[in-house]
Amino acid sequence: MDKSEIISILSLSKDDEMQAVFDKALSVKEKNIGRNVYLRGLIELSNICRKDCLYCGIRRSNANVMRYSLSHDEVIEAARFTDKAGFGSIVIQSGELLGDAFIDTLTSYVEEIHSLFPELLITLSCGEQTPEVYRRWFQAGAQRYLLRIESSNRELYSKIHPNDEFHSFDARIKALYDLRNEGYQVGTGVMIGLPWQTIDNLADDLLFFKDLDVDMIGMGPFIEHSETPLYAEREYLWPLKTRFEKSLLMIAALRILMPTINIASSTALESLDPLGRQKGLLAGANVVMPNVTPLYKKQNYRLYENKPGVHLDPSQSLQAISESIEGCGEHICYRNPGVPKHFIDRR
Ligand code: SAM
């Protein structure tokens, strides 16, 4: 697909035309990687963040957030739950922190999870770090890293972040290359329906993923949070329904463009539509990340408002999720880390 074809897919708005693209993406998925779904247990390790991203509910300047970091026992317990539930991997996500205390603590968690649960593939999503830190975490046992570029358009990136050295577009791009060099399976992604974002920008995002030759993508609708600066732009946003549809079209177009990568059906999709997760899978996604963070902490990790599942405990969310996935004809692969075929082929 060239850019004009991607733009024509992303511009669709009639139900039957969109459905035809979702069906095509589902058949591309089936042919290349099967209708298999991989589960990742998501731990939200800490909502303390050094960054001040203009869209994010846990940004440094939001004084209304009750800050937390999970304890050692909570992390190990969440990993134990993930392993026992038969998920192939665990994702440790966190607000972005630098400094030895955070880096050493996370290193020891990764080592311990790796030795206690050797079959659980460890994924990290802990922001921009130096190559040395990425290497340390890799040596400790992490194999995957998720770092969304948020928007691959430099100008748009600068409008949704403060313009200072802590929020540099170039540093984010460099981090993605550093991760690749350290041997990680690398994932990135964007938000869809950001203020000022155009269909042309979104098409470029997909071409950026292809160009970077990524292994995994997690992308979903932007959802405004009232305690962030971008809330002031809410009247210029696409309606939520449009953001939802464009997110599904992005997943479908990406599946057609990159048939063998892993694509997550994001939690943000579910917050716009109770069937959002299933619809993401039926548009070509193949990964779901149930939240395994202990209940009371989860309620303080609100990137956006109406985040779904924040009142469910992990076993309740798991049941709800597995029923909804199997109900739509997909097959959950338990005890399988779901290494992207794209990564295996590239190697
Ligand atoms: N600190 C890590 C990092 O920088 O990659 C991971 C945590 S960060 C909070 C996780 C992701 O949440 C971001 O990459 C962003 O895409 C998403 N996010 C934040 N605010 C959002 C919002 N208002 N709507 C939708 N997604 C949002």
mmCIF file of C-alpha atoms and ligand atoms in Angstrom:
data_model
loop_
_atom_site.group_PDB
_atom_site.id
_atom_site.type_symbol
_atom_site.label_atom_id
_atom_site.label_comp_id
_atom_site.label_asym_id
_atom_site.label_seq_id
_atom_site.Cartn_x
_atom_site.Cartn_y
_atom_site.Cartn_z
ATOM 1 C CA MET A 1 0.000 0.000 0.000
ATOM 2 C CA ASP A 2 1.247 3.464 -0.796
ATOM 3 C CA LYS A 3 0.318 6.594 1.106
ATOM 4 C CA SER A 4 -2.662 7.466 -1.086
ATOM 5 C CA GLU A 5 -4.162 4.000 -0.537
ATOM 6 C CA ILE A 6 -3.643 4.313 3.213
ATOM 7 C CA ILE A 7 -5.306 7.727 3.179
ATOM 8 C CA SER A 8 -8.308 6.352 1.309
ATOM 9 C CA ILE A 9 -8.712 3.590 3.911
ATOM 10 C CA LEU A 10 -8.366 5.999 6.832
ATOM 11 C CA SER A 11 -10.873 8.407 5.239
ATOM 12 C CA LEU A 12 -13.704 5.854 5.102
ATOM 13 C CA SER A 13 -16.780 6.606 7.163
ATOM 14 C CA LYS A 14 -19.583 4.442 5.756
ATOM 15 C CA ASP A 15 -20.243 1.338 7.863
ATOM 16 C CA ASP A 16 -20.207 -1.157 4.996
ATOM 17 C CA GLU A 17 -16.988 0.258 3.533
ATOM 18 C CA MET A 18 -15.237 0.216 6.901
ATOM 19 C CA GLN A 19 -16.472 -3.336 7.524
ATOM 20 C CA ALA A 20 -14.979 -4.472 4.215
ATOM 21 C CA VAL A 21 -11.549 -3.176 5.352
ATOM 22 C CA PHE A 22 -11.887 -4.851 8.775
ATOM 23 C CA ASP A 23 -12.805 -8.131 7.033
ATOM 24 C CA LYS A 24 -9.819 -7.845 4.723
ATOM 25 C CA ALA A 25 -7.476 -7.188 7.686
ATOM 26 C CA LEU A 26 -8.940 -10.152 9.583
ATOM 27 C CA SER A 27 -8.305 -12.428 6.622
ATOM 28 C CA VAL A 28 -4.711 -11.104 6.308
ATOM 29 C CA LYS A 29 -4.231 -11.877 10.011
ATOM 30 C CA GLU A 30 -5.759 -15.347 9.659
ATOM 31 C CA LYS A 31 -3.597 -16.197 6.665
ATOM 32 C CA ASN A 32 -0.320 -14.947 8.149
ATOM 33 C CA ILE A 33 -0.475 -15.554 11.898
ATOM 34 C CA GLY A 34 -3.827 -17.266 12.532
ATOM 35 C CA ARG A 35 -6.721 -15.976 14.634
ATOM 36 C CA ASN A 36 -4.627 -16.293 17.761
ATOM 37 C CA VAL A 37 -4.671 -13.869 20.676
ATOM 38 C CA TYR A 38 -1.851 -13.462 23.181
ATOM 39 C CA LEU A 39 -2.458 -12.143 26.668
ATOM 40 C CA ARG A 40 -0.039 -9.922 28.564
ATOM 41 C CA GLY A 41 -0.508 -9.155 32.240
ATOM 42 C CA LEU A 42 -0.101 -5.393 32.656
ATOM 43 C CA ILE A 43 1.429 -4.084 35.897
ATOM 44 C CA GLU A 44 1.283 -0.336 36.439
ATOM 45 C CA LEU A 45 4.385 -0.123 38.597
ATOM 46 C CA SER A 46 4.270 3.575 39.485
ATOM 47 C CA ASN A 47 2.411 6.714 38.459
ATOM 48 C CA ILE A 48 5.281 8.983 39.485
ATOM 49 C CA CYS A 49 6.533 10.671 36.322
ATOM 50 C CA ARG A 50 9.247 13.187 35.532
ATOM 51 C CA LYS A 51 7.486 14.180 32.330
ATOM 52 C CA ASP A 52 4.769 16.728 31.799
ATOM 53 C CA CYS A 53 3.093 15.520 28.593
ATOM 54 C CA LEU A 54 0.196 17.826 27.798
ATOM 55 C CA TYR A 55 -2.308 14.973 27.263
ATOM 56 C CA CYS A 56 -1.541 12.636 30.159
ATOM 57 C CA GLY A 57 -3.497 12.425 33.416
ATOM 58 C CA ILE A 58 -0.432 11.366 35.436
ATOM 59 C CA ARG A 59 1.757 14.222 34.149
ATOM 60 C CA ARG A 60 4.152 15.680 36.698
ATOM 61 C CA SER A 61 2.157 18.897 37.163
ATOM 62 C CA ASN A 62 -1.134 17.202 38.007
ATOM 63 C CA ALA A 63 -1.204 17.758 41.769
ATOM 64 C CA ASN A 64 -4.541 15.919 42.117
ATOM 65 C CA VAL A 65 -3.020 12.507 41.492
ATOM 66 C CA MET A 66 -2.250 10.381 44.519
ATOM 67 C CA ARG A 67 1.200 9.078 43.641
ATOM 68 C CA TYR A 68 2.218 5.491 44.343
ATOM 69 C CA SER A 69 4.786 2.841 43.557
ATOM 70 C CA LEU A 70 3.905 -0.831 43.939
ATOM 71 C CA SER A 71 5.776 -2.643 46.678
ATOM 72 C CA HIS A 72 8.097 -5.553 45.968
ATOM 73 C CA ASP A 73 5.482 -8.027 47.170
ATOM 74 C CA GLU A 74 2.753 -6.482 45.033
ATOM 75 C CA VAL A 75 4.925 -6.771 41.927
ATOM 76 C CA ILE A 76 5.848 -10.393 42.585
ATOM 77 C CA GLU A 77 2.255 -11.243 43.443
ATOM 78 C CA ALA A 78 1.039 -9.704 40.166
ATOM 79 C CA ALA A 79 3.697 -11.696 38.284
ATOM 80 C CA ARG A 80 2.627 -14.862 40.088
ATOM 81 C CA PHE A 81 -1.009 -14.201 39.130
ATOM 82 C CA THR A 82 0.010 -13.623 35.501
ATOM 83 C CA ASP A 83 2.006 -16.848 35.396
ATOM 84 C CA LYS A 84 -0.708 -18.882 37.094
ATOM 85 C CA ALA A 85 -3.364 -17.507 34.765
ATOM 86 C CA GLY A 86 -1.321 -18.890 31.859
ATOM 87 C CA PHE A 87 -0.408 -15.588 30.206
ATOM 88 C CA GLY A 88 2.740 -15.795 28.112
ATOM 89 C CA SER A 89 4.147 -12.478 29.223
ATOM 90 C CA ILE A 90 4.066 -9.642 31.673
ATOM 91 C CA VAL A 91 4.314 -5.920 30.876
ATOM 92 C CA ILE A 92 5.743 -3.620 33.525
ATOM 93 C CA GLN A 93 4.636 -0.081 32.732
ATOM 94 C CA SER A 94 5.514 2.992 34.716
ATOM 95 C CA GLY A 95 5.604 6.733 34.778
ATOM 96 C CA GLU A 96 8.946 7.819 33.478
ATOM 97 C CA LEU A 97 11.649 7.832 36.143
ATOM 98 C CA LEU A 98 15.409 8.169 35.967
ATOM 99 C CA GLY A 99 17.906 7.694 38.760
ATOM 100 C CA ASP A 100 19.631 4.775 40.396
ATOM 101 C CA ALA A 101 16.887 3.984 42.888
ATOM 102 C CA PHE A 102 14.313 3.320 40.170
ATOM 103 C CA ILE A 103 16.747 1.613 37.793
ATOM 104 C CA ASP A 104 18.197 -0.683 40.487
ATOM 105 C CA THR A 105 14.786 -1.568 41.884
ATOM 106 C CA LEU A 106 13.397 -2.433 38.457
ATOM 107 C CA THR A 107 16.525 -4.454 37.649
ATOM 108 C CA SER A 108 15.991 -6.536 40.767
ATOM 109 C CA TYR A 109 12.271 -7.041 39.987
ATOM 110 C CA VAL A 110 13.124 -8.212 36.461
ATOM 111 C CA GLU A 111 15.784 -10.608 37.788
ATOM 112 C CA GLU A 112 13.449 -12.027 40.399
ATOM 113 C CA ILE A 113 10.483 -12.458 38.033
ATOM 114 C CA HIS A 114 12.791 -14.056 35.469
ATOM 115 C CA SER A 115 14.121 -16.572 37.975
ATOM 116 C CA LEU A 116 10.784 -17.343 39.669
ATOM 117 C CA PHE A 117 8.747 -17.581 36.446
ATOM 118 C CA PRO A 118 11.230 -18.438 33.666
ATOM 119 C CA GLU A 119 8.501 -19.008 31.105
ATOM 120 C CA LEU A 120 7.026 -15.540 31.511
ATOM 121 C CA LEU A 121 8.432 -13.204 28.864
ATOM 122 C CA ILE A 122 9.136 -9.809 30.429
ATOM 123 C CA THR A 123 8.152 -6.628 28.610
ATOM 124 C CA LEU A 124 9.012 -3.162 29.902
ATOM 125 C CA SER A 125 7.367 0.171 29.150
ATOM 126 C CA CYS A 126 9.269 2.611 31.321
ATOM 127 C CA GLY A 127 10.130 5.446 28.977
ATOM 128 C CA GLU A 128 13.349 6.907 27.656
ATOM 129 C CA GLN A 129 16.502 5.597 29.286
ATOM 130 C CA THR A 130 20.161 5.417 28.290
ATOM 131 C CA PRO A 131 21.451 2.476 26.206
ATOM 132 C CA GLU A 132 23.305 1.280 29.326
ATOM 133 C CA VAL A 133 20.068 1.069 31.299
ATOM 134 C CA TYR A 134 18.287 -0.744 28.456
ATOM 135 C CA ARG A 135 21.231 -3.168 28.388
ATOM 136 C CA ARG A 136 21.061 -3.764 32.147
ATOM 137 C CA TRP A 137 17.371 -4.551 32.021
ATOM 138 C CA PHE A 138 17.899 -6.815 28.998
ATOM 139 C CA GLN A 139 20.667 -8.683 30.831
ATOM 140 C CA ALA A 140 18.383 -8.987 33.852
ATOM 141 C CA GLY A 141 15.859 -10.836 31.685
ATOM 142 C CA ALA A 142 13.616 -8.325 29.865
ATOM 143 C CA GLN A 143 13.167 -9.061 26.167
ATOM 144 C CA ARG A 144 10.572 -6.606 24.936
ATOM 145 C CA TYR A 145 10.138 -2.861 25.237
ATOM 146 C CA LEU A 146 7.195 -0.635 24.389
ATOM 147 C CA LEU A 147 7.826 3.052 23.775
ATOM 148 C CA ARG A 148 5.162 4.937 21.878
ATOM 149 C CA ILE A 149 6.339 7.748 19.648
ATOM 150 C CA GLU A 150 2.852 9.288 20.297
ATOM 151 C CA SER A 151 2.998 11.043 16.898
ATOM 152 C CA SER A 152 5.659 10.549 14.250
ATOM 153 C CA ASN A 153 5.134 14.128 13.077
ATOM 154 C CA ARG A 154 7.765 16.340 14.691
ATOM 155 C CA GLU A 155 5.597 19.441 14.640
ATOM 156 C CA LEU A 156 2.573 17.715 16.153
ATOM 157 C CA TYR A 157 4.820 16.054 18.739
ATOM 158 C CA SER A 158 6.043 19.483 19.810
ATOM 159 C CA LYS A 159 2.468 20.731 20.200
ATOM 160 C CA ILE A 160 1.472 17.940 22.573
ATOM 161 C CA HIS A 161 4.602 18.101 24.726
ATOM 162 C CA PRO A 162 6.346 20.928 26.559
ATOM 163 C CA ASN A 163 9.171 22.305 24.463
ATOM 164 C CA ASP A 164 12.099 21.483 26.675
ATOM 165 C CA GLU A 165 14.973 19.033 26.837
ATOM 166 C CA PHE A 166 12.884 16.457 28.724
ATOM 167 C CA HIS A 167 10.415 16.083 25.865
ATOM 168 C CA SER A 168 12.594 15.835 22.802
ATOM 169 C CA PHE A 169 11.277 14.149 19.659
ATOM 170 C CA ASP A 170 14.829 13.239 18.633
ATOM 171 C CA ALA A 171 15.543 11.628 22.009
ATOM 172 C CA ARG A 172 12.415 9.490 21.657
ATOM 173 C CA ILE A 173 13.413 8.356 18.160
ATOM 174 C CA LYS A 174 16.938 7.632 19.365
ATOM 175 C CA ALA A 175 15.571 5.543 22.229
ATOM 176 C CA LEU A 176 13.695 3.357 19.724
ATOM 177 C CA TYR A 177 16.931 2.719 17.785
ATOM 178 C CA ASP A 178 18.863 2.108 21.034
ATOM 179 C CA LEU A 179 16.321 -0.518 22.060
ATOM 180 C CA ARG A 180 16.634 -2.264 18.717
ATOM 181 C CA ASN A 181 20.435 -2.252 19.035
ATOM 182 C CA GLU A 182 20.249 -3.819 22.484
ATOM 183 C CA GLY A 183 18.337 -6.789 21.049
ATOM 184 C CA TYR A 184 14.807 -6.073 22.288
ATOM 185 C CA GLN A 185 11.619 -6.855 20.425
ATOM 186 C CA VAL A 186 10.577 -3.239 19.980
ATOM 187 C CA GLY A 187 7.077 -1.822 20.081
ATOM 188 C CA THR A 188 5.872 1.705 19.504
ATOM 189 C CA GLY A 189 2.588 3.433 18.706
ATOM 190 C CA VAL A 190 0.598 6.635 18.499
ATOM 191 C CA MET A 191 -2.558 8.208 19.834
ATOM 192 C CA ILE A 192 -5.364 8.685 17.348
ATOM 193 C CA GLY A 193 -7.551 11.779 17.274
ATOM 194 C CA LEU A 194 -5.114 14.186 18.921
ATOM 195 C CA PRO A 195 -5.835 17.882 18.551
ATOM 196 C CA TRP A 196 -4.405 19.195 15.238
ATOM 197 C CA GLN A 197 -3.826 15.662 13.951
ATOM 198 C CA THR A 198 -4.862 14.971 10.337
ATOM 199 C CA ILE A 199 -5.533 11.822 8.311
ATOM 200 C CA ASP A 200 -2.331 12.633 6.460
ATOM 201 C CA ASN A 201 -0.414 12.543 9.798
ATOM 202 C CA LEU A 202 -1.947 9.158 10.634
ATOM 203 C CA ALA A 203 -0.981 7.719 7.249
ATOM 204 C CA ASP A 204 2.567 8.938 7.879
ATOM 205 C CA ASP A 205 2.498 7.234 11.295
ATOM 206 C CA LEU A 206 1.795 3.885 9.619
ATOM 207 C CA LEU A 207 4.589 4.451 7.107
ATOM 208 C CA PHE A 208 6.887 5.411 9.992
ATOM 209 C CA PHE A 209 6.156 2.046 11.674
ATOM 210 C CA LYS A 210 6.925 0.247 8.424
ATOM 211 C CA ASP A 211 10.103 2.222 7.913
ATOM 212 C CA LEU A 212 11.267 1.538 11.478
ATOM 213 C CA ASP A 213 10.412 -2.131 10.846
ATOM 214 C CA VAL A 214 8.893 -2.475 14.324
ATOM 215 C CA ASP A 215 7.818 -5.786 15.846
ATOM 216 C CA MET A 216 4.823 -4.566 17.858
ATOM 217 C CA ILE A 217 2.352 -1.709 17.856
ATOM 218 C CA GLY A 218 0.014 -0.394 20.533
ATOM 219 C CA MET A 219 -2.150 2.501 19.429
ATOM 220 C CA GLY A 220 -5.517 3.773 20.454
ATOM 221 C CA PRO A 221 -7.798 6.773 20.637
ATOM 222 C CA PHE A 222 -6.725 9.927 22.410
ATOM 223 C CA ILE A 223 -9.133 10.563 25.290
ATOM 224 C CA GLU A 224 -9.013 13.999 26.849
ATOM 225 C CA HIS A 225 -8.412 14.343 30.593
ATOM 226 C CA SER A 226 -9.831 17.389 32.358
ATOM 227 C CA GLU A 227 -6.674 17.921 34.439
ATOM 228 C CA THR A 228 -4.391 18.324 31.427
ATOM 229 C CA PRO A 229 -3.613 21.325 29.191
ATOM 230 C CA LEU A 230 -4.947 19.641 26.027
ATOM 231 C CA TYR A 231 -8.416 19.623 27.592
ATOM 232 C CA ALA A 232 -8.653 23.236 26.438
ATOM 233 C CA GLU A 233 -8.694 21.959 22.848
ATOM 234 C CA ARG A 234 -11.586 19.544 23.381
ATOM 235 C CA GLU A 235 -14.077 21.375 21.207
ATOM 236 C CA TYR A 236 -11.776 20.948 18.200
ATOM 237 C CA LEU A 237 -11.409 17.181 18.612
ATOM 238 C CA TRP A 238 -13.065 14.582 16.399
ATOM 239 C CA PRO A 239 -16.170 13.152 18.088
ATOM 240 C CA LEU A 240 -15.393 10.082 20.209
ATOM 241 C CA LYS A 241 -17.178 7.848 17.688
ATOM 242 C CA THR A 242 -14.880 9.084 14.922
ATOM 243 C CA ARG A 243 -11.776 8.605 17.090
ATOM 244 C CA PHE A 244 -12.922 5.051 17.762
ATOM 245 C CA GLU A 245 -13.554 4.298 14.085
ATOM 246 C CA LYS A 246 -10.255 5.846 12.990
ATOM 247 C CA SER A 247 -8.458 3.705 15.595
ATOM 248 C CA LEU A 248 -10.003 0.541 14.136
ATOM 249 C CA LEU A 249 -9.134 1.678 10.597
ATOM 250 C CA MET A 250 -5.543 2.331 11.729
ATOM 251 C CA ILE A 251 -5.326 -1.216 13.141
ATOM 252 C CA ALA A 252 -6.787 -2.694 9.958
ATOM 253 C CA ALA A 253 -4.549 -0.693 7.601
ATOM 254 C CA LEU A 254 -1.503 -1.599 9.679
ATOM 255 C CA ARG A 255 -2.355 -5.299 9.643
ATOM 256 C CA ILE A 256 -2.546 -5.153 5.840
ATOM 257 C CA LEU A 257 0.741 -3.201 5.706
ATOM 258 C CA MET A 258 2.638 -5.336 8.237
ATOM 259 C CA PRO A 259 0.943 -8.769 8.317
ATOM 260 C CA THR A 260 3.221 -10.506 10.834
ATOM 261 C CA ILE A 261 3.724 -7.955 13.630
ATOM 262 C CA ASN A 262 1.903 -7.988 16.971
ATOM 263 C CA ILE A 263 -0.818 -5.351 17.253
ATOM 264 C CA ALA A 264 -2.487 -4.640 20.588
ATOM 265 C CA SER A 265 -6.188 -4.017 20.975
ATOM 266 C CA SER A 266 -5.806 -1.164 23.446
ATOM 267 C CA THR A 267 -7.637 -0.527 26.697
ATOM 268 C CA ALA A 268 -8.518 2.964 25.421
ATOM 269 C CA LEU A 269 -10.628 1.334 22.670
ATOM 270 C CA GLU A 270 -12.706 -0.362 25.331
ATOM 271 C CA SER A 271 -13.321 2.872 27.160
ATOM 272 C CA LEU A 272 -15.069 4.270 24.058
ATOM 273 C CA ASP A 273 -17.099 1.142 23.301
ATOM 274 C CA PRO A 274 -17.868 -1.784 25.617
ATOM 275 C CA LEU A 275 -17.038 -4.108 22.700
ATOM 276 C CA GLY A 276 -13.954 -2.093 21.760
ATOM 277 C CA ARG A 277 -11.434 -4.796 22.535
ATOM 278 C CA GLN A 278 -13.220 -7.414 20.435
ATOM 279 C CA LYS A 279 -13.692 -4.953 17.589
ATOM 280 C CA GLY A 280 -9.946 -4.264 17.667
ATOM 281 C CA LEU A 281 -9.232 -7.992 17.363
ATOM 282 C CA LEU A 282 -11.713 -8.350 14.515
ATOM 283 C CA ALA A 283 -9.985 -5.458 12.728
ATOM 284 C CA GLY A 284 -6.622 -7.248 12.842
ATOM 285 C CA ALA A 285 -5.166 -6.876 16.361
ATOM 286 C CA ASN A 286 -3.815 -10.000 18.108
ATOM 287 C CA VAL A 287 -2.711 -8.905 21.597
ATOM 288 C CA VAL A 288 -4.702 -7.978 24.708
ATOM 289 C CA MET A 289 -3.206 -6.684 27.932
ATOM 290 C CA PRO A 290 -5.418 -7.401 30.955
ATOM 291 C CA ASN A 291 -4.530 -5.250 33.926
ATOM 292 C CA VAL A 292 -3.077 -7.200 36.846
ATOM 293 C CA THR A 293 -2.213 -4.202 39.034
ATOM 294 C CA PRO A 294 -3.618 -4.499 42.577
ATOM 295 C CA LEU A 295 -7.054 -2.914 42.761
ATOM 296 C CA TYR A 296 -6.565 0.201 44.845
ATOM 297 C CA LYS A 297 -3.413 1.309 43.042
ATOM 298 C CA LYS A 298 -5.030 0.866 39.655
ATOM 299 C CA GLN A 299 -7.492 3.602 40.483
ATOM 300 C CA ASN A 300 -4.657 6.126 40.621
ATOM 301 C CA TYR A 301 -3.232 5.274 37.205
ATOM 302 C CA ARG A 302 -5.678 7.298 35.181
ATOM 303 C CA LEU A 303 -4.075 8.438 31.957
ATOM 304 C CA TYR A 304 -7.505 9.523 30.757
ATOM 305 C CA GLU A 305 -10.957 9.626 32.302
ATOM 306 C CA ASN A 306 -13.404 6.670 32.236
ATOM 307 C CA LYS A 307 -10.523 4.213 31.957
ATOM 308 C CA PRO A 308 -12.304 0.849 31.895
ATOM 309 C CA GLY A 309 -11.747 -1.938 34.347
ATOM 310 C CA VAL A 310 -10.305 0.267 37.083
ATOM 311 C CA HIS A 311 -12.726 -1.214 39.585
ATOM 312 C CA LEU A 312 -12.181 -4.850 38.680
ATOM 313 C CA ASP A 313 -9.669 -7.010 40.456
ATOM 314 C CA PRO A 314 -7.312 -8.999 38.193
ATOM 315 C CA SER A 315 -9.237 -12.261 38.285
ATOM 316 C CA GLN A 316 -12.514 -10.497 37.460
ATOM 317 C CA SER A 317 -10.899 -8.639 34.561
ATOM 318 C CA LEU A 318 -9.387 -11.862 33.292
ATOM 319 C CA GLN A 319 -12.706 -13.648 33.221
ATOM 320 C CA ALA A 320 -14.451 -10.747 31.495
ATOM 321 C CA ILE A 321 -11.687 -10.501 28.923
ATOM 322 C CA SER A 322 -11.328 -14.183 28.067
ATOM 323 C CA GLU A 323 -15.099 -14.568 27.651
ATOM 324 C CA SER A 324 -15.263 -11.581 25.337
ATOM 325 C CA ILE A 325 -12.319 -12.767 23.215
ATOM 326 C CA GLU A 326 -13.488 -16.326 22.758
ATOM 327 C CA GLY A 327 -17.018 -15.065 22.127
ATOM 328 C CA CYS A 328 -15.858 -13.341 18.962
ATOM 329 C CA GLY A 329 -14.209 -16.385 17.409
ATOM 330 C CA GLU A 330 -10.595 -15.730 18.351
ATOM 331 C CA HIS A 331 -8.388 -18.316 19.991
ATOM 332 C CA ILE A 332 -6.479 -17.420 23.172
ATOM 333 C CA CYS A 333 -2.994 -18.943 23.233
ATOM 334 C CA TYR A 334 -2.206 -19.658 26.866
ATOM 335 C CA ARG A 335 1.361 -20.284 28.051
ATOM 336 C CA ASN A 336 2.725 -18.792 24.865
ATOM 337 C CA PRO A 337 4.752 -15.554 24.839
ATOM 338 C CA GLY A 338 3.553 -14.791 21.306
ATOM 339 C CA VAL A 339 6.883 -13.697 19.863
ATOM 340 C CA PRO A 340 5.953 -11.740 16.727
ATOM 341 C CA LYS A 341 6.589 -13.709 13.523
ATOM 342 C CA HIS A 342 8.020 -10.462 12.190
ATOM 343 C CA PHE A 343 10.769 -10.549 14.859
ATOM 344 C CA ILE A 344 11.561 -14.210 14.205
ATOM 345 C CA ASP A 345 11.747 -13.633 10.430
ATOM 346 C CA ARG A 346 13.926 -10.531 10.879
ATOM 347 C CA ARG A 347 16.352 -12.472 13.018
HETATM 348 N N1 SAM B 1 6.198 6.301 30.690
HETATM 349 C C1 SAM B 1 6.080 5.323 29.670
HETATM 350 C C2 SAM B 1 6.341 5.957 28.336
HETATM 351 O O1 SAM B 1 6.636 7.126 28.252
HETATM 352 O O2 SAM B 1 6.277 5.260 27.319
HETATM 353 C C3 SAM B 1 4.786 4.533 29.707
HETATM 354 C C4 SAM B 1 3.609 5.144 30.421
HETATM 355 S S1 SAM B 1 2.633 6.200 29.421
HETATM 356 C C5 SAM B 1 1.530 6.876 30.595
HETATM 357 C C6 SAM B 1 1.662 5.070 28.486
HETATM 358 C C7 SAM B 1 0.906 5.600 27.283
HETATM 359 O O3 SAM B 1 -0.353 6.136 27.688
HETATM 360 C C8 SAM B 1 1.526 6.744 26.538
HETATM 361 O O4 SAM B 1 2.530 6.273 25.672
HETATM 362 C C9 SAM B 1 0.340 7.372 25.807
HETATM 363 O O5 SAM B 1 0.278 6.967 24.450
HETATM 364 C C10 SAM B 1 -0.874 6.835 26.580
HETATM 365 N N2 SAM B 1 -1.721 7.963 27.040
HETATM 366 C C11 SAM B 1 -1.394 8.928 27.909
HETATM 367 N N3 SAM B 1 -2.389 9.838 28.028
HETATM 368 C C12 SAM B 1 -3.388 9.437 27.192
HETATM 369 C C13 SAM B 1 -4.671 9.958 26.853
HETATM 370 N N4 SAM B 1 -5.115 11.087 27.388
HETATM 371 N N5 SAM B 1 -5.421 9.270 25.959
HETATM 372 C C14 SAM B 1 -4.968 8.119 25.415
HETATM 373 N N6 SAM B 1 -3.765 7.574 25.690
HETATM 374 C C15 SAM B 1 -2.975 8.223 26.568
#
